[in-house]
mmCIF file of C-alpha atoms in Angstrom:
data_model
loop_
_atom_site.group_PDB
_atom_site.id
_atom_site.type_symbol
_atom_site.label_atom_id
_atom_site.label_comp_id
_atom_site.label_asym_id
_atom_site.label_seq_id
_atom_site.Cartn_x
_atom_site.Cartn_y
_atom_site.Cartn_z
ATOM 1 C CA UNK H 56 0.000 0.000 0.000
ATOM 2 C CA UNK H 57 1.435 3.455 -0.638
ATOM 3 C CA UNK H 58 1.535 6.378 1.842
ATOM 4 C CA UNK H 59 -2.048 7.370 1.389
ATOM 5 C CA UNK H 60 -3.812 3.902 2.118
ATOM 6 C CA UNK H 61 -4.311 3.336 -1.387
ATOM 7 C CA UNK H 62 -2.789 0.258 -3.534
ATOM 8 C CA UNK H 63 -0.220 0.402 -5.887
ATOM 9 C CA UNK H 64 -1.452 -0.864 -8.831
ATOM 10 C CA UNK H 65 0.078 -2.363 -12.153
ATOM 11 C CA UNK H 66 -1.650 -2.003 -15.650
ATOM 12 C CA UNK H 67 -1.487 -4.193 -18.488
ATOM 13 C CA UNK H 68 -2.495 -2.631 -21.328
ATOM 14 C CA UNK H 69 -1.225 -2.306 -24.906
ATOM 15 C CA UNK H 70 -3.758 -0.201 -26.342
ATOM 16 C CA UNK H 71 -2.559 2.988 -25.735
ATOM 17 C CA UNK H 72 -5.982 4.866 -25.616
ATOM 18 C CA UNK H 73 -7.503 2.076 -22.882
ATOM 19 C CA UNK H 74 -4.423 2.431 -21.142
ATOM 20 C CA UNK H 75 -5.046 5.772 -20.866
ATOM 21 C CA UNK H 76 -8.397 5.721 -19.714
ATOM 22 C CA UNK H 77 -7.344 3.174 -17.225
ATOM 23 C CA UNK H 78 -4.593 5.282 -15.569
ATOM 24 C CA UNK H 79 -6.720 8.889 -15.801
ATOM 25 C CA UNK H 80 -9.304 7.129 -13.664
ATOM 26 C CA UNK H 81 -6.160 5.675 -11.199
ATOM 27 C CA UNK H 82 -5.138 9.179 -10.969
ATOM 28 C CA UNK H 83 -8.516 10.898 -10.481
ATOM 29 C CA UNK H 84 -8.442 8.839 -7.006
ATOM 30 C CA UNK H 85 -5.432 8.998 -5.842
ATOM 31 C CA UNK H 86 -4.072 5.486 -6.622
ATOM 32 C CA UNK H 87 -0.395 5.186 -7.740
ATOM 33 C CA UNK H 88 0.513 2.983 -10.969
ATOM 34 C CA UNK H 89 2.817 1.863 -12.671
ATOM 35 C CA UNK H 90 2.306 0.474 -16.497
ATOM 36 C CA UNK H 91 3.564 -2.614 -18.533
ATOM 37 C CA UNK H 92 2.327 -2.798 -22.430
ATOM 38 C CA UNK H 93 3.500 -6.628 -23.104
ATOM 39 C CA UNK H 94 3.544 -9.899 -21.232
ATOM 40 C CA UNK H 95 7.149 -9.418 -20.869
ATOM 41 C CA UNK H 96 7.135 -5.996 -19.378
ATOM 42 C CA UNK H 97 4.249 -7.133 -17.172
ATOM 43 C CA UNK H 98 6.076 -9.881 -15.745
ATOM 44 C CA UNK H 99 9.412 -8.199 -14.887
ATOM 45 C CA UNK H 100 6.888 -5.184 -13.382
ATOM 46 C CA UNK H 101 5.149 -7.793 -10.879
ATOM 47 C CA UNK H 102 8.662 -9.207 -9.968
ATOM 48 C CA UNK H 103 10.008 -5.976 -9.102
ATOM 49 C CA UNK H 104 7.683 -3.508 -8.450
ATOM 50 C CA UNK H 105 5.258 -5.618 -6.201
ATOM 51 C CA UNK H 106 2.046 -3.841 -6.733
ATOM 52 C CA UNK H 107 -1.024 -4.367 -4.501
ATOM 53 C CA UNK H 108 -3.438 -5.654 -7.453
ATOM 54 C CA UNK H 109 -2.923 -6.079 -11.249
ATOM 55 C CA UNK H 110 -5.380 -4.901 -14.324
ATOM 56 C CA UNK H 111 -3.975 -7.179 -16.750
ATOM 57 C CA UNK H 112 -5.402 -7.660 -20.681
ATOM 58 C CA UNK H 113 -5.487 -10.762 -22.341
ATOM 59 C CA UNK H 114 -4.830 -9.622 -26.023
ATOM 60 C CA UNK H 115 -0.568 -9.025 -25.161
ATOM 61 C CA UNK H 116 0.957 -8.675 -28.418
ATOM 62 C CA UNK H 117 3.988 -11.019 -27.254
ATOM 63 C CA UNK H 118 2.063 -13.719 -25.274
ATOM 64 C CA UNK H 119 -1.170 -14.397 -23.902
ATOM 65 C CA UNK H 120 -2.244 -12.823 -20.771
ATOM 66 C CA UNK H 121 -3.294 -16.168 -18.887
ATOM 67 C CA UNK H 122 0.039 -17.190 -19.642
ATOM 68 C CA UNK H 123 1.137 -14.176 -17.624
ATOM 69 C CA UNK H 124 -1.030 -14.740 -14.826
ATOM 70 C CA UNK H 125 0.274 -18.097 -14.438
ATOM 71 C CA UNK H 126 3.725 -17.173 -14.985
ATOM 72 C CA UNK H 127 2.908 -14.154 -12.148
ATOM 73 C CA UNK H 128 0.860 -16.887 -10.194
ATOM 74 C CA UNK H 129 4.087 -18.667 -9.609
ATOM 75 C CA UNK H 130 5.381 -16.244 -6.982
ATOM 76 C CA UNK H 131 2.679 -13.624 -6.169
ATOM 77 C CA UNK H 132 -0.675 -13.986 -4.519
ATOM 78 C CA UNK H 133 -1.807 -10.228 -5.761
ATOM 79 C CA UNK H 134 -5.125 -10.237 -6.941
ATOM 80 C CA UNK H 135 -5.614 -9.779 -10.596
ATOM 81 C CA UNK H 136 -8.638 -7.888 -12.658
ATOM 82 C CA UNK H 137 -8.771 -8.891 -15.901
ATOM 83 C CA UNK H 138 -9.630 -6.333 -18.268
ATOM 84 C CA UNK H 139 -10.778 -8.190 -22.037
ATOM 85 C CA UNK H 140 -12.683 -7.718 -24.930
ATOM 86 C CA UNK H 141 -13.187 -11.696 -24.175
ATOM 87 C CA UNK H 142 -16.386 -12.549 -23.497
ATOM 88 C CA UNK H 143 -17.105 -16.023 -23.717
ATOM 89 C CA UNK H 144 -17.500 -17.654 -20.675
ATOM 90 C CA UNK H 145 -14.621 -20.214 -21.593
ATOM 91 C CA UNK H 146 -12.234 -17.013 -21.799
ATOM 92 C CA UNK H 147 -13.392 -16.098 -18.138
ATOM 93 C CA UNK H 148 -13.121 -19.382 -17.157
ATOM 94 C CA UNK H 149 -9.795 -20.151 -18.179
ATOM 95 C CA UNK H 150 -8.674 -16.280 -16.877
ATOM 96 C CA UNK H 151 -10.327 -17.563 -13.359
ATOM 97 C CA UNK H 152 -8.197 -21.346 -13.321
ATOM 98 C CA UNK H 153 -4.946 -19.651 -14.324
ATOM 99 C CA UNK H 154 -5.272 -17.655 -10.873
ATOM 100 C CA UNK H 155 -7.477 -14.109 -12.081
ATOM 101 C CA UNK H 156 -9.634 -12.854 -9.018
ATOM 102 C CA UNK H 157 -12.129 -11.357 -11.242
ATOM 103 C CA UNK H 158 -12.971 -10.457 -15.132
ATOM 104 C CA UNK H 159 -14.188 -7.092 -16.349
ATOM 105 C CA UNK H 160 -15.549 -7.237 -20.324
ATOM 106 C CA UNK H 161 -14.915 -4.444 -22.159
ATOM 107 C CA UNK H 162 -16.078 -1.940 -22.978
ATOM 108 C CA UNK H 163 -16.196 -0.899 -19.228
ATOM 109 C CA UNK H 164 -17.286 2.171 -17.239
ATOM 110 C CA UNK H 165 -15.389 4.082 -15.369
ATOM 111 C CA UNK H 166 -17.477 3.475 -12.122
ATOM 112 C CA UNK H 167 -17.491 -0.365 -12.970
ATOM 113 C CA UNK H 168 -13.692 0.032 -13.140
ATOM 114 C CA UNK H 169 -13.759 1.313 -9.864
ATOM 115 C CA UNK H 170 -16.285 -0.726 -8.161
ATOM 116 C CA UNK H 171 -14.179 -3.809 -9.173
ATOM 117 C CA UNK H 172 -11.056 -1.949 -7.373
ATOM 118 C CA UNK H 173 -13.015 -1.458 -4.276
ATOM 119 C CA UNK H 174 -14.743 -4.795 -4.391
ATOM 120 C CA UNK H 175 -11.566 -6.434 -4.684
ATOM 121 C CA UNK H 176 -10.044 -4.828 -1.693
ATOM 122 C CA UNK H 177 -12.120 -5.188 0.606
ATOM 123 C CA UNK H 178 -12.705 -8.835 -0.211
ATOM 124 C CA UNK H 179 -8.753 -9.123 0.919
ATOM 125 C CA UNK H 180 -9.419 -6.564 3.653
ATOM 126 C CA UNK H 181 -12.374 -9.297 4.852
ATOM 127 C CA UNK H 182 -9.841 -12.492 4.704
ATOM 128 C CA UNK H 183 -7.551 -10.595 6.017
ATOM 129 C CA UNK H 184 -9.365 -10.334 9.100
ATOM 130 C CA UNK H 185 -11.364 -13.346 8.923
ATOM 131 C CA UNK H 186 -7.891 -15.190 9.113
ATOM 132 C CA UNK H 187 -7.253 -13.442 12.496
ATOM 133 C CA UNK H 188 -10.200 -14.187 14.159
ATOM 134 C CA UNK H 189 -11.316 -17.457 12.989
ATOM 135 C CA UNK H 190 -9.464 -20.663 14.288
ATOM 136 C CA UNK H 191 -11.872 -23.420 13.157
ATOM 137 C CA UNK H 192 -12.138 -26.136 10.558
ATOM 138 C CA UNK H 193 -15.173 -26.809 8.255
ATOM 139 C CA UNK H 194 -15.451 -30.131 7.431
ATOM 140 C CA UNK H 195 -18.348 -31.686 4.320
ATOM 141 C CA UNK H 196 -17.481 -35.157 3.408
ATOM 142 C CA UNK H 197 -14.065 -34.603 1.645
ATOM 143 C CA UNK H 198 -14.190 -31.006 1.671
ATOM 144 C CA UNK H 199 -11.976 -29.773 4.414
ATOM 145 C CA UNK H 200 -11.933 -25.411 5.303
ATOM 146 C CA UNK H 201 -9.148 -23.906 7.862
ATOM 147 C CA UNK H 202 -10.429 -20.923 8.216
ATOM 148 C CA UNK H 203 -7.635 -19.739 10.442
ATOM 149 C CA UNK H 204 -4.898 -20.657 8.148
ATOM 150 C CA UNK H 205 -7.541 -20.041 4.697
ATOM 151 C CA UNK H 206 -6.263 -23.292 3.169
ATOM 152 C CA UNK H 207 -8.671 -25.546 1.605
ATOM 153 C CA UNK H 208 -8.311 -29.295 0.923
ATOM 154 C CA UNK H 209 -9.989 -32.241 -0.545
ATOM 155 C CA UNK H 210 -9.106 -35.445 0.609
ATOM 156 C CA UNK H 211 -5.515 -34.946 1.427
ATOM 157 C CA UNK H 212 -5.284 -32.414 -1.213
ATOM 158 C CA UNK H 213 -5.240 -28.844 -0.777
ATOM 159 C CA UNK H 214 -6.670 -26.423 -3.566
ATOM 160 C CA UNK H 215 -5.575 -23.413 -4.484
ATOM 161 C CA UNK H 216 -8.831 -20.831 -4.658
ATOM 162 C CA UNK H 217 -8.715 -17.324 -6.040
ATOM 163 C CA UNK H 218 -10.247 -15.088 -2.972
ATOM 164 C CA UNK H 219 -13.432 -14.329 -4.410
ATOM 165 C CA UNK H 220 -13.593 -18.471 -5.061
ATOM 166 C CA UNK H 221 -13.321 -18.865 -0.844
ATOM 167 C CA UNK H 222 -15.387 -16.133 -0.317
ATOM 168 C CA UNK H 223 -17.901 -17.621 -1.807
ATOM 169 C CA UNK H 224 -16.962 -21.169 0.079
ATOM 170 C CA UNK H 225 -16.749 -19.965 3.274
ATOM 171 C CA UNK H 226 -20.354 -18.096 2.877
ATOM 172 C CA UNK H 227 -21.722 -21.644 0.957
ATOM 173 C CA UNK H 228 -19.582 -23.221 4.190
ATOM 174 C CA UNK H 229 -21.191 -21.233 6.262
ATOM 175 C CA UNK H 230 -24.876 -21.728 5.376
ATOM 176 C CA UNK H 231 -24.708 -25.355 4.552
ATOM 177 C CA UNK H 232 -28.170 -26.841 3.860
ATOM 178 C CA UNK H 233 -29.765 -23.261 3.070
ATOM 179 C CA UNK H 234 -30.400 -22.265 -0.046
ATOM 180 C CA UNK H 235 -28.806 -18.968 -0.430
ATOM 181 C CA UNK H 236 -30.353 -16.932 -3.368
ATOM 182 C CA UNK H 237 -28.433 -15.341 -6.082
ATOM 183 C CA UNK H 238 -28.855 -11.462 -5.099
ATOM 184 C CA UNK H 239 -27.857 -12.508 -1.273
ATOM 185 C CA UNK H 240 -24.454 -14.086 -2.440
ATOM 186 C CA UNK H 241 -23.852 -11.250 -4.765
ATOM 187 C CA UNK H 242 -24.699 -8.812 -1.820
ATOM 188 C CA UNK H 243 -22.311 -10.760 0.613
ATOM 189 C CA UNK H 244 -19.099 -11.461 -1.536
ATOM 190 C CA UNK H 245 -19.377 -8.646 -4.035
ATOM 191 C CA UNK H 246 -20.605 -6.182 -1.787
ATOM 192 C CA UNK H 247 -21.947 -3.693 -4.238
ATOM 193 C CA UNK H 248 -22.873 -6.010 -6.589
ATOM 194 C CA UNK H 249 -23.638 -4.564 -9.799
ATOM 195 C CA UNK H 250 -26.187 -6.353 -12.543
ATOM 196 C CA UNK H 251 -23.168 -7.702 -14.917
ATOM 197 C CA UNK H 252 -22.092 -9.949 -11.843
ATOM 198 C CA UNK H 253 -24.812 -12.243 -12.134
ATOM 199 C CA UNK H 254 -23.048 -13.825 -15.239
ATOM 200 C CA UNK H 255 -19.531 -13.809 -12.965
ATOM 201 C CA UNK H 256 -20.882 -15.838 -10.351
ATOM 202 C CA UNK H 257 -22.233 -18.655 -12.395
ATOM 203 C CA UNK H 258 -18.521 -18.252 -13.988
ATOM 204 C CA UNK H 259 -17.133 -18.580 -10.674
ATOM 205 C CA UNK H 260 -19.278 -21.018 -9.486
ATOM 206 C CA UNK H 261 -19.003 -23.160 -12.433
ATOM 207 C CA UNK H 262 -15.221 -22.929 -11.501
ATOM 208 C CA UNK H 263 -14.967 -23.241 -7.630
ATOM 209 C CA UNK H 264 -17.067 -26.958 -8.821
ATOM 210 C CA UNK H 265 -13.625 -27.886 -11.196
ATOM 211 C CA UNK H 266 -11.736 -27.528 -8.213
ATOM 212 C CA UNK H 267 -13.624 -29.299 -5.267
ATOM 213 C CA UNK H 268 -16.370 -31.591 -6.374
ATOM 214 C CA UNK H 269 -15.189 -35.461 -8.021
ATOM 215 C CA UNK H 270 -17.679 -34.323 -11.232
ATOM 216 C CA UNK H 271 -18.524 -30.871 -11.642
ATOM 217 C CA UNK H 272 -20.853 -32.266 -14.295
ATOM 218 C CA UNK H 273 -22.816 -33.396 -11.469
ATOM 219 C CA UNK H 274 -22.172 -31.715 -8.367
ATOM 220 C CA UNK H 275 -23.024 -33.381 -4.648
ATOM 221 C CA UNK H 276 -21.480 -30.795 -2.599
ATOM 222 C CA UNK H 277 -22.974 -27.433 -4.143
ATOM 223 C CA UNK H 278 -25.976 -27.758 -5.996
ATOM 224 C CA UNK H 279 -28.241 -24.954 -8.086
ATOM 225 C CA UNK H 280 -31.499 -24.391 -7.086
ATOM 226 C CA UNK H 281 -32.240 -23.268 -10.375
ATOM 227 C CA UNK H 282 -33.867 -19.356 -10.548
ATOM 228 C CA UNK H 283 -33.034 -18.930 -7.308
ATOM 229 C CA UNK H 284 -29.443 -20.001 -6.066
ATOM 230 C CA UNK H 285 -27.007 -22.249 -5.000
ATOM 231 C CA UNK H 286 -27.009 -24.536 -1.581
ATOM 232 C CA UNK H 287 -24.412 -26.710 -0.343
ATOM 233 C CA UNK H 288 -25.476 -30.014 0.918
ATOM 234 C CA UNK H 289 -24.584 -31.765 4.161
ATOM 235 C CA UNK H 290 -22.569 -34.703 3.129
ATOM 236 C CA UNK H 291 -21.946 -36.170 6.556
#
């Protein structure tokens, strides 16, 4: 975090005239940047410049940018926005498994842009926290939740989740065998939830499943209650 309580932030942008809009909007609140405008660039920025969270395109002109998250992934737990032209779920999805904390389609707003910034802070801020006050363990059949250390495991296995991915556990975790509807998850996790995150949480759903249930196909452990939410199911 810089002086002022805000996070440092890296951009990954090639297109000069997004990139601009991007770091206008940084600098009409305050936030400090810093910007990379390949894969490369972006790379050697997160190694040495250790920024707080990461906008980062997909369309890099010398690699792909879930390459870069992975390759970023390796060493750094900052969250990353994604910031695409992408919109096909597949695209999200395969943003979300190479370790991207959330997925903004262009073309964006300006107050989307910065709802996503807040969002995404204060989901840390709320782990952060959560970590220091909780000391118990969840368990659901295979499914095992620390929530002191915020590791997650199945079997013997642990899983690496994005944050928004446990924050959406931990409230499932938390509520097992209610059905929680789709506008109180968004309301809980996203906070100020705004109408294009209806279509992220099925995308994050649909990859939180991947990672913990045998066949996401057909899920046991979180299940859709179809036009009205998810619930996960008590499975001992």
């Amino acid at each position: 975090m810089t002086a002022n309580g805000k996070p440092y932030v890296l951009v990954v942008e090639d297109d000069a005239p997004v990139r601009n809009l991007i770091t206008t909007t940084l600098e009409s609140q305050n936030y400090k940047y810093m910007t990379s405008v390949n894969g490369g660039q972006a790379v050697m920025s997160a190694a040495s410049g250790n920024p707080d969270i990461i906008l980062m395109d997909l369309g890099l002109p010398d690699m792909d940018g879930v390459d870069v998250i992975r390759k970023i992934r390796t060493w750094s737990v900052a969250p990353i926005i994604v910031i695409s032209a992408r919109s096909d779920d597949k695209d999200k999805v395969d943003a979300l498994d190479a370790g991207a904390d959330d997925y903004l389609t262009k073309p964006f707003s300006v107050e989307e842009l910065l709802a996503r910034l807040r969002s995404t802070l204060r989901r840390i801020q709320y782990l952060t926290q959560k970590g220091d006050s909780e000391a118990s363990v969840f368990h659901n059949g295979s499914l095992t939740i620390d929530y002191g250390a915020g590791t997650v495991y199945v079997g013997e296995q642990e899983i690496h989740l994005m944050p928004l991915e446990y924050s959406l556990l931990c409230l499932l975790a938390q509520n097992v065998g209610k059905v929680l509807t789709y506008q109180f998850i968004l309301d809980k996790v996203w906070v100020n939830a705004i109408e294009s995150d209806m279509s992220s949480l099925r995308v994050y759903m649909a990859s939180l499943r991947k990672k913990i249930e045998k066949d996401s196909g057909q899920p046991q452990c979180i299940q859709t209650h179809i036009g009205i939410g998810y619930r996960m199911v008590r499975l001992n």
